[in-house]
PDB file of C-alpha atoms in Angstrom:
ATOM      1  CA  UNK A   1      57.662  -5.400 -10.949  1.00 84.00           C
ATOM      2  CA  UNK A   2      54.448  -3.304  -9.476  1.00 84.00           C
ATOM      3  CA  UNK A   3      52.581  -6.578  -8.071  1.00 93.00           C
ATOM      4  CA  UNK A   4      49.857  -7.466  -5.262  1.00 96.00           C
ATOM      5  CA  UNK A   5      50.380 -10.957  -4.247  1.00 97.00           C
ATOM      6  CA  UNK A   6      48.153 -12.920  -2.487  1.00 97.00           C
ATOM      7  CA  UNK A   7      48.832 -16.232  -0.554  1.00 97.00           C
ATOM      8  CA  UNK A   8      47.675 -18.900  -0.535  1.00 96.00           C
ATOM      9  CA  UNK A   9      46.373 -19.159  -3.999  1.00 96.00           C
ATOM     10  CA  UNK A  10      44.691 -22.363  -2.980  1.00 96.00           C
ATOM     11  CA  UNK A  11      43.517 -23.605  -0.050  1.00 95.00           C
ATOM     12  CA  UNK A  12      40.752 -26.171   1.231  1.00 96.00           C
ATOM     13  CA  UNK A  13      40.260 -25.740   5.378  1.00 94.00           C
ATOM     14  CA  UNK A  14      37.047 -27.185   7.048  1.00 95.00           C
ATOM     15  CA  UNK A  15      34.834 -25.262   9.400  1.00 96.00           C
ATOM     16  CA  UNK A  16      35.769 -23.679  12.551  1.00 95.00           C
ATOM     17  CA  UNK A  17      39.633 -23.525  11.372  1.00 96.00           C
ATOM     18  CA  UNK A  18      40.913 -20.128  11.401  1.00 96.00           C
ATOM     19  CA  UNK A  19      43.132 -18.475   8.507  1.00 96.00           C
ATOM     20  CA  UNK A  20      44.616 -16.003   7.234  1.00 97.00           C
ATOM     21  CA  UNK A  21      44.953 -15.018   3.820  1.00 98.00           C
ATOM     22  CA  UNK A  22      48.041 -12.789   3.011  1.00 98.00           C
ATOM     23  CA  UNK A  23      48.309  -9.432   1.135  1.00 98.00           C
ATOM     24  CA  UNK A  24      51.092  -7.586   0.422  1.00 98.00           C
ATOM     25  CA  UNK A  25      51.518  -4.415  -2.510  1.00 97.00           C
ATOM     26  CA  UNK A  26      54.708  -3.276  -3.348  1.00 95.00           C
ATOM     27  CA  UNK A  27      53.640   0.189  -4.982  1.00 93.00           C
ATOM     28  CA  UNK A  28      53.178   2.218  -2.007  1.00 93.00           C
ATOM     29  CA  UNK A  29      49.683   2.660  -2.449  1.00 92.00           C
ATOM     30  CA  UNK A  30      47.404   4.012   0.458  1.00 91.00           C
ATOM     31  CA  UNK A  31      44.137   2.103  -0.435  1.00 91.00           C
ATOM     32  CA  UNK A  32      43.348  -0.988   0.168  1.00 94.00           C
ATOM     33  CA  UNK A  33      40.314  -3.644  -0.386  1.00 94.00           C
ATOM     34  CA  UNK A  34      39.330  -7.343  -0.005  1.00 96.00           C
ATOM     35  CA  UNK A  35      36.731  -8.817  -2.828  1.00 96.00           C
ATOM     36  CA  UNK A  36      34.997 -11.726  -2.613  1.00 96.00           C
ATOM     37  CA  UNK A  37      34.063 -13.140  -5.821  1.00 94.00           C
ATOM     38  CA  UNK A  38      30.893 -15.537  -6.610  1.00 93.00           C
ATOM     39  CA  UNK A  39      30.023 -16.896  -9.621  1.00 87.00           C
ATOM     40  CA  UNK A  40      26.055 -14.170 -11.064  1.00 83.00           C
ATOM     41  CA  UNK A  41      27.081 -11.810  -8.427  1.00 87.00           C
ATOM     42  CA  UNK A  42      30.274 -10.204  -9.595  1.00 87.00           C
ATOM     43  CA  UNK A  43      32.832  -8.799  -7.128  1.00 92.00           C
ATOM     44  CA  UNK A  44      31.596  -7.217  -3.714  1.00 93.00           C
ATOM     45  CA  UNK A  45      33.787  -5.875  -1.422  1.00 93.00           C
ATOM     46  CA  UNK A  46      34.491  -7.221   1.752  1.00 96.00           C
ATOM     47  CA  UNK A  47      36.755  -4.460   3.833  1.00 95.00           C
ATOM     48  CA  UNK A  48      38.846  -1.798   2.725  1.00 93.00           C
ATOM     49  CA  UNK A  49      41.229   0.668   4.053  1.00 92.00           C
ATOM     50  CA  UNK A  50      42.001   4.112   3.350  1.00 89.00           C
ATOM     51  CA  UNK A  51      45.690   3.988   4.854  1.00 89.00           C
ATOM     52  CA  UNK A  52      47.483   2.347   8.045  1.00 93.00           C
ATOM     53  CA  UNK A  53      45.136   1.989  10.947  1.00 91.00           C
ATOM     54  CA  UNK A  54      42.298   3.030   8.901  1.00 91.00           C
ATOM     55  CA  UNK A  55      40.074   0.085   7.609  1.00 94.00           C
ATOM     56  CA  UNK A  56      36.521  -0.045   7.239  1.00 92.00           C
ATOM     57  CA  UNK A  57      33.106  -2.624   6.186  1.00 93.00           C
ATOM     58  CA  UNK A  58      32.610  -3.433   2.447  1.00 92.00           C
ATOM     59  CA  UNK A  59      29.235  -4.603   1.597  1.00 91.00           C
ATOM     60  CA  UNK A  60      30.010  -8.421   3.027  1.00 95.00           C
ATOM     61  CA  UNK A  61      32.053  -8.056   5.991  1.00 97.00           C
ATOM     62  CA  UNK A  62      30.313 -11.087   8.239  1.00 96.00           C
ATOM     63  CA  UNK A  63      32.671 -13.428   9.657  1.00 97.00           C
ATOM     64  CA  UNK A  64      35.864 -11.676   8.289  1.00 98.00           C
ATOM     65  CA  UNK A  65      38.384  -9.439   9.978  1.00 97.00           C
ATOM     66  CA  UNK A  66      41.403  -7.311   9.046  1.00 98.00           C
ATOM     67  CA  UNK A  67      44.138  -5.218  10.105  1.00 96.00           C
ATOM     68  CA  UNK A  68      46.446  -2.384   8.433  1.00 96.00           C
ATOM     69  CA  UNK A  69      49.591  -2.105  10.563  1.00 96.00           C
ATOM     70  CA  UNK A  70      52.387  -1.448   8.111  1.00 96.00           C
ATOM     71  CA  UNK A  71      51.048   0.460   4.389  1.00 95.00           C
ATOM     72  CA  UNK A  72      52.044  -2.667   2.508  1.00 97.00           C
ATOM     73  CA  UNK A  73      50.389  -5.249   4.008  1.00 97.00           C
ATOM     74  CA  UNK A  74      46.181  -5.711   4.419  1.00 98.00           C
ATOM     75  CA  UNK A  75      45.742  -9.336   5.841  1.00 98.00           C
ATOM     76  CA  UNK A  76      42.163 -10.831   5.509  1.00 98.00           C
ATOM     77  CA  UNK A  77      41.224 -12.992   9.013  1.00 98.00           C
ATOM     78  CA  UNK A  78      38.669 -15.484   8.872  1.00 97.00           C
ATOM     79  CA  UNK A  79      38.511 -16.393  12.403  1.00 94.00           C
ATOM     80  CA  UNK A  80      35.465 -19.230  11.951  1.00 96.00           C
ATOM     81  CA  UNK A  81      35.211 -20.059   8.412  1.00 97.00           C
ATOM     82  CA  UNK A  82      32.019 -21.688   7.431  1.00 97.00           C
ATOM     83  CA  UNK A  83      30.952 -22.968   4.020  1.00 97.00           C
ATOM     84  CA  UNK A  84      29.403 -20.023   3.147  1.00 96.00           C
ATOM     85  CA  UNK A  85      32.642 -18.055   2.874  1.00 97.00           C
ATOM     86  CA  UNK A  86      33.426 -20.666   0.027  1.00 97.00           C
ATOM     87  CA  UNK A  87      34.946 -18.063  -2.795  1.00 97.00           C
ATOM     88  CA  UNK A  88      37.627 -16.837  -4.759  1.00 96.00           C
ATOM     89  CA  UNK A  89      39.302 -13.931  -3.041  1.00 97.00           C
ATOM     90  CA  UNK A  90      40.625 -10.870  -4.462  1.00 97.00           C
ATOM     91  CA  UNK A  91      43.205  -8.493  -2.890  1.00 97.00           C
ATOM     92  CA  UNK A  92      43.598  -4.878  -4.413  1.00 95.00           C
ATOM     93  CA  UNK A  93      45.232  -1.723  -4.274  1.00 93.00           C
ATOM     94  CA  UNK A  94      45.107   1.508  -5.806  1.00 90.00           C
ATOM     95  CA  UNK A  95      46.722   5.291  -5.342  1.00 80.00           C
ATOM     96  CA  UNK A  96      46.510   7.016  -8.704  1.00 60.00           C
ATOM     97  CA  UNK A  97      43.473   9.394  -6.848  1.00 63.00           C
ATOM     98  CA  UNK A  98      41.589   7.124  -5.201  1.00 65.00           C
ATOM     99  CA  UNK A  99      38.224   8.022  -7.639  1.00 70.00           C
ATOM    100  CA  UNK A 100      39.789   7.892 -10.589  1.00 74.00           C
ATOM    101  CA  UNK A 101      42.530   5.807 -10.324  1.00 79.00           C
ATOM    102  CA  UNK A 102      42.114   1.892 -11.365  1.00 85.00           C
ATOM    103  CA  UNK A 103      42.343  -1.024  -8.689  1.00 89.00           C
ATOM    104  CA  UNK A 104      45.222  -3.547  -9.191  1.00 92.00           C
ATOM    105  CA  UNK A 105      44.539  -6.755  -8.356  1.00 94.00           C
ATOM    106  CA  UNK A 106      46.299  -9.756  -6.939  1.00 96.00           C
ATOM    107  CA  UNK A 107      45.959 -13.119  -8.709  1.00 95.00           C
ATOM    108  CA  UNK A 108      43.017 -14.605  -6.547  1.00 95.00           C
ATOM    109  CA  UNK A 109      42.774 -17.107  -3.328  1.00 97.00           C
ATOM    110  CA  UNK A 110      40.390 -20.157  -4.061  1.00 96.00           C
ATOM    111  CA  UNK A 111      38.864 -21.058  -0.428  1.00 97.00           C
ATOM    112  CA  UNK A 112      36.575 -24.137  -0.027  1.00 97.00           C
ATOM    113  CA  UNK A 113      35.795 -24.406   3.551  1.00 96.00           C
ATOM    114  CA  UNK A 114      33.897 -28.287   3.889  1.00 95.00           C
TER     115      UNK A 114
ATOM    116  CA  UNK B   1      21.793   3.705  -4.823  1.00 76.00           C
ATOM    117  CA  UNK B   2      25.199   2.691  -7.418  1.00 83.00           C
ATOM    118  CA  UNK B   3      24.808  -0.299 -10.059  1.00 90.00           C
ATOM    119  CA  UNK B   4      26.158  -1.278 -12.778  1.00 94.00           C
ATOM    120  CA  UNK B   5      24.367  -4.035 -14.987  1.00 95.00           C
ATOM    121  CA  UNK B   6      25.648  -6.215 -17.721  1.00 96.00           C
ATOM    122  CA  UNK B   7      22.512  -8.079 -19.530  1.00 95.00           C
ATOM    123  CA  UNK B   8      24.391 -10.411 -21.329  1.00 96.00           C
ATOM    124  CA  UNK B   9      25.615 -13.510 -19.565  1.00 95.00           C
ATOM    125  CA  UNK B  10      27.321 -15.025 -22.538  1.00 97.00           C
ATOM    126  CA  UNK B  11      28.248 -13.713 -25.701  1.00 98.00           C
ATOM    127  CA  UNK B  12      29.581 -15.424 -28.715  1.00 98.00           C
ATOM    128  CA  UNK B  13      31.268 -14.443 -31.587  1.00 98.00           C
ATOM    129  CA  UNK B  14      33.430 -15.208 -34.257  1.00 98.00           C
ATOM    130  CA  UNK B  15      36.852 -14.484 -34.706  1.00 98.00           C
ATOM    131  CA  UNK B  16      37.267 -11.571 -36.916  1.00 97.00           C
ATOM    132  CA  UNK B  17      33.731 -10.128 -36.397  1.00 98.00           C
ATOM    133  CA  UNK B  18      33.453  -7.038 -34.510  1.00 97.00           C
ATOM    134  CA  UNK B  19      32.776  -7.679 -30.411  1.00 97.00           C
ATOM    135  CA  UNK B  20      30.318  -5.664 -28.350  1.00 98.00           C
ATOM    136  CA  UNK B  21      29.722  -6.259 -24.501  1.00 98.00           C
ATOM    137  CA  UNK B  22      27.108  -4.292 -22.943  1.00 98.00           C
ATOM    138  CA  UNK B  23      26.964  -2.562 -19.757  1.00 98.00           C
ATOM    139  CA  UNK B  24      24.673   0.064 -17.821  1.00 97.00           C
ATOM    140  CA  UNK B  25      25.213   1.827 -15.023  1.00 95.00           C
ATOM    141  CA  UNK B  26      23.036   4.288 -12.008  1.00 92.00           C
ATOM    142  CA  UNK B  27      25.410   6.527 -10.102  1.00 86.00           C
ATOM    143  CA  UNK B  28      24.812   9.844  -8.374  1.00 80.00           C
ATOM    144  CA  UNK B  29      27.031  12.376  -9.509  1.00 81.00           C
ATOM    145  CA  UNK B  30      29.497  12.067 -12.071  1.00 83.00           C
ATOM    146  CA  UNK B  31      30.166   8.332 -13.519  1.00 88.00           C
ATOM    147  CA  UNK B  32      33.734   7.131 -13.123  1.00 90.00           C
ATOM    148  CA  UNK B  33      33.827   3.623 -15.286  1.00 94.00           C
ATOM    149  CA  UNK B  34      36.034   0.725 -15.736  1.00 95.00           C
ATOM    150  CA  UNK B  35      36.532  -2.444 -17.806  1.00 97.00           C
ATOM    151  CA  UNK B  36      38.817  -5.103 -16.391  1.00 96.00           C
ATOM    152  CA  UNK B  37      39.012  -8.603 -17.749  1.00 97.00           C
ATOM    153  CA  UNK B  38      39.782 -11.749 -16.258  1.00 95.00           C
ATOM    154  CA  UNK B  39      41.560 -14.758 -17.504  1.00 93.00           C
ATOM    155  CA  UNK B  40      40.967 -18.171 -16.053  1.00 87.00           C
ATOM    156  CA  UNK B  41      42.607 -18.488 -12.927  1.00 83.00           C
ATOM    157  CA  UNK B  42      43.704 -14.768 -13.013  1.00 87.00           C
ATOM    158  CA  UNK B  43      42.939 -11.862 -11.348  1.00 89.00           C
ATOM    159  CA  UNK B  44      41.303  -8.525 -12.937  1.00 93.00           C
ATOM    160  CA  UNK B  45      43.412  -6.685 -15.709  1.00 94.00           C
ATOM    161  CA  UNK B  46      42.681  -3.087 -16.327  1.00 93.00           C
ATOM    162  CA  UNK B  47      41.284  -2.491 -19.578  1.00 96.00           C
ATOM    163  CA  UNK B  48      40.607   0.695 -19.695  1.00 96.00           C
ATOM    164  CA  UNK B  49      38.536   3.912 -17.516  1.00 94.00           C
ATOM    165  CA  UNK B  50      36.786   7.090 -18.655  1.00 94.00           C
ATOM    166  CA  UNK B  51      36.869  10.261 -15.952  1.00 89.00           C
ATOM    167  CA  UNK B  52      35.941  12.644 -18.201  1.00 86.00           C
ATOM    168  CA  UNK B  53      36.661  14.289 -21.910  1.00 87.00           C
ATOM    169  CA  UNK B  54      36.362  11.869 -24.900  1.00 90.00           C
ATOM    170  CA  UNK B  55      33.332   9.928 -24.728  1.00 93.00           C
ATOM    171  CA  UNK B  56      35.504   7.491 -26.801  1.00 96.00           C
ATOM    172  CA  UNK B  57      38.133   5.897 -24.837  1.00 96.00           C
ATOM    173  CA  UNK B  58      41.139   3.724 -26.093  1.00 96.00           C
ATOM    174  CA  UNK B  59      42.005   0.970 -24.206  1.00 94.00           C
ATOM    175  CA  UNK B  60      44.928  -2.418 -24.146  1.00 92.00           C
ATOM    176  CA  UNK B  61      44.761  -5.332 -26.142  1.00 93.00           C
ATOM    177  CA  UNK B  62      43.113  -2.925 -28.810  1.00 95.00           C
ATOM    178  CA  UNK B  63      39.381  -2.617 -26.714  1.00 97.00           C
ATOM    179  CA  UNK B  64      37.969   0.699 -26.741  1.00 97.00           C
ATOM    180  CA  UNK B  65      34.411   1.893 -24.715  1.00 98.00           C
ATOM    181  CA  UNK B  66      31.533   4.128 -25.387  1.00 96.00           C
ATOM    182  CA  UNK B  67      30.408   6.513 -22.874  1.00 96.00           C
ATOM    183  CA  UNK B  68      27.009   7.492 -23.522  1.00 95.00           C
ATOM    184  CA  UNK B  69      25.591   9.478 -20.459  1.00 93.00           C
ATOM    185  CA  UNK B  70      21.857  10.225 -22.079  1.00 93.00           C
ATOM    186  CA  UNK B  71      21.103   5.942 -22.419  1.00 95.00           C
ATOM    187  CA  UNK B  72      23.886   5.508 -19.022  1.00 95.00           C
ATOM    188  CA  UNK B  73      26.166   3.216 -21.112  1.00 97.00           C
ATOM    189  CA  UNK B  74      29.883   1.754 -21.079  1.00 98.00           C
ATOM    190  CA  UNK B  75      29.768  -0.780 -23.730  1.00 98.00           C
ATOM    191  CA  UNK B  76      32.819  -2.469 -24.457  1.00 98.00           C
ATOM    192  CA  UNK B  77      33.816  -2.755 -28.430  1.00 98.00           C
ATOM    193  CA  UNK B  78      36.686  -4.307 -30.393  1.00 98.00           C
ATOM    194  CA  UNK B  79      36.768  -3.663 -33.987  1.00 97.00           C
ATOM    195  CA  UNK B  80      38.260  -7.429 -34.703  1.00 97.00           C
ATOM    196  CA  UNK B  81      37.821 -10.212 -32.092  1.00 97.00           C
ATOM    197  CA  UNK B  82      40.774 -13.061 -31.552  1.00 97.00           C
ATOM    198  CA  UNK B  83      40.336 -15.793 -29.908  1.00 96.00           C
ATOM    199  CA  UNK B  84      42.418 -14.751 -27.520  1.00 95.00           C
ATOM    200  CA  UNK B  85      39.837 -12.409 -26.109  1.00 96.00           C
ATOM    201  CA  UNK B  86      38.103 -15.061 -24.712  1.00 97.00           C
ATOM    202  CA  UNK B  87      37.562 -14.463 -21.084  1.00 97.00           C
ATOM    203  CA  UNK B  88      35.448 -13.038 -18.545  1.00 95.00           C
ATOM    204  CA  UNK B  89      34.658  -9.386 -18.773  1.00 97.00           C
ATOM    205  CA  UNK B  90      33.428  -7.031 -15.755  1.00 96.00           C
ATOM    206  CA  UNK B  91      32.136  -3.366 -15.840  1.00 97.00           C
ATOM    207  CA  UNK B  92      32.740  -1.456 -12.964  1.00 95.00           C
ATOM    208  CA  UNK B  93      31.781   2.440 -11.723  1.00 92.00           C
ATOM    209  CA  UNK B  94      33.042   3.980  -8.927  1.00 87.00           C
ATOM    210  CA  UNK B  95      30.935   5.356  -5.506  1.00 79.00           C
ATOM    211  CA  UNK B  96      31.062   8.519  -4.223  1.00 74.00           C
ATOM    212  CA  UNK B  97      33.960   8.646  -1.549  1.00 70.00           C
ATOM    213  CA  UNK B  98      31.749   8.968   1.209  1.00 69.00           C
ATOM    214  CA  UNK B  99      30.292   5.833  -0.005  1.00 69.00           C
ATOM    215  CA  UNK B 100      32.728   2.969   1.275  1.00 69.00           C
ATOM    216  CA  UNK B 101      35.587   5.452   0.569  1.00 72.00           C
ATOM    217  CA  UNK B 102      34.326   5.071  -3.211  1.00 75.00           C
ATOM    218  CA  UNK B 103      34.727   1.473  -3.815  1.00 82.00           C
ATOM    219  CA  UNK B 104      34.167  -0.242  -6.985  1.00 87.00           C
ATOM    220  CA  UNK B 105      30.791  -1.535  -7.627  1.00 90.00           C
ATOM    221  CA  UNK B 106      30.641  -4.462 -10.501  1.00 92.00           C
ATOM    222  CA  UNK B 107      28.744  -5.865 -12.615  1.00 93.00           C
ATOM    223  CA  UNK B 108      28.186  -9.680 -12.429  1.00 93.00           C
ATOM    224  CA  UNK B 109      30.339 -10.182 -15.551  1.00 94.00           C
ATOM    225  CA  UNK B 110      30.211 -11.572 -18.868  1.00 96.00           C
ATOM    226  CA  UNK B 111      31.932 -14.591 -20.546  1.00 96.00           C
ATOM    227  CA  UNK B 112      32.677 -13.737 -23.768  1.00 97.00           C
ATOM    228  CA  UNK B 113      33.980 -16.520 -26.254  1.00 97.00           C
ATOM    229  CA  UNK B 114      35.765 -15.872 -29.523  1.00 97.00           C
ATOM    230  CA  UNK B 115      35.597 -19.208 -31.921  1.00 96.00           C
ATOM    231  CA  UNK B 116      37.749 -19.270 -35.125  1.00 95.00           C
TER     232      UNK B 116
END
């Protein structure tokens, strides 16, 4: 089954603590993005990467870090989490042209950092 | 600059009734748009996209969207609502590639409820 899974789904970490949050796509698909999602402000994009080795800033990339070694995998680093970064998280992946092609997304990581 | 805009924060409507859920957008160039929904504690599900061609476009779960470039609209329609359609409901248009290698810009969502 095409899939992007995410892990954790849940996790609660307090400040200072870092983590990783897991992505992995199973389509072969050259782009890939992080999403941060807050409740009145939608989805904005955190990182994304055109293909392996090749990542670049999203609109909120403060405090976050990734990598792209292998095409499947696009880990999201939070090396200090801080309450602020308190969000659901959204993996994605597309490579039906990346313009007009739709994003698939993973299920979601809930972070609370206290 | 790229936006998309969804005025309604909530909207409510019975089951059986015809839904609409609005959404506006501002790109430069040529508007590629998306509707994905999300179900509690689920991630985004394509609805539906339109490129180009039929201003109409058919989506899943029996949605369909109007393109109307003069008034920059996307709204989402269903001819029949269940209450099954009950979620949350994002628009979305794509940037330019050389715009954060066209990433999807979204709207801030809207919750729309279905009662029987």
């Amino acid at each position: 089954e095409a899939q992007v899974t995410q892990n954790p789904r849940y996790l609660i970490t307090v400040t200072g603590k870092k983590l990783t949050v897991t992505c992995s796509q199973n389509m072969n698909h050259e782009y890939m993005s992080w999403y941060r999602q807050d409740p009145g402000l939608g989805l904005r994009q955190i990182y994304y990467s055109m293909n392996v080795e090749v990542t670049d800033k999203g609109d909120v990339p403060e405090g976050y870090k990734v990598s792209r070694k292998e095409k499947r995998n696009f880990p999201l680093i939070l090396e200090s989490p801080s309450p602020n970064q308190t969000s659901l998280y959204f993996c994605a992946s597309t490579d039906q042209g990346i313009r007009t092609g739709e994003l698939f997304f993973g299920e979601g990581s809930r972070l609370t950092v206290l | 600059a790229q936006s998309v805009a969804q005025p309604e924060d909530q909207v409510n409507v019975a089951e059986g009734n015809p839904l609409t859920v609005k959404c506006t957008y501002s790109v430069s160039g040529n508007p590629y748009l998306f509707w994905y929904v999300q179900y509690p504690n689920r991630g985004l599900q394509f609805l539906l996209k339109y490129i180009t061609g039929d201003n109409l476009v058919k989506g899943s779960y029996g949605f369909e969207a109007e393109f109307n470039k003069s008034q920059t609209s996307f709204h989402l329609k269903k001819p029949s609502a269940l209450v099954s359609d009950s979620a949350l409901y994002f628009c979305a248009v794509r940037a330019p590639i050389y715009n954060q290698g066209g990433k999807l810009i979204f709207g801030q969502g809207t919750e729309l409820s279905v009662k029987p």
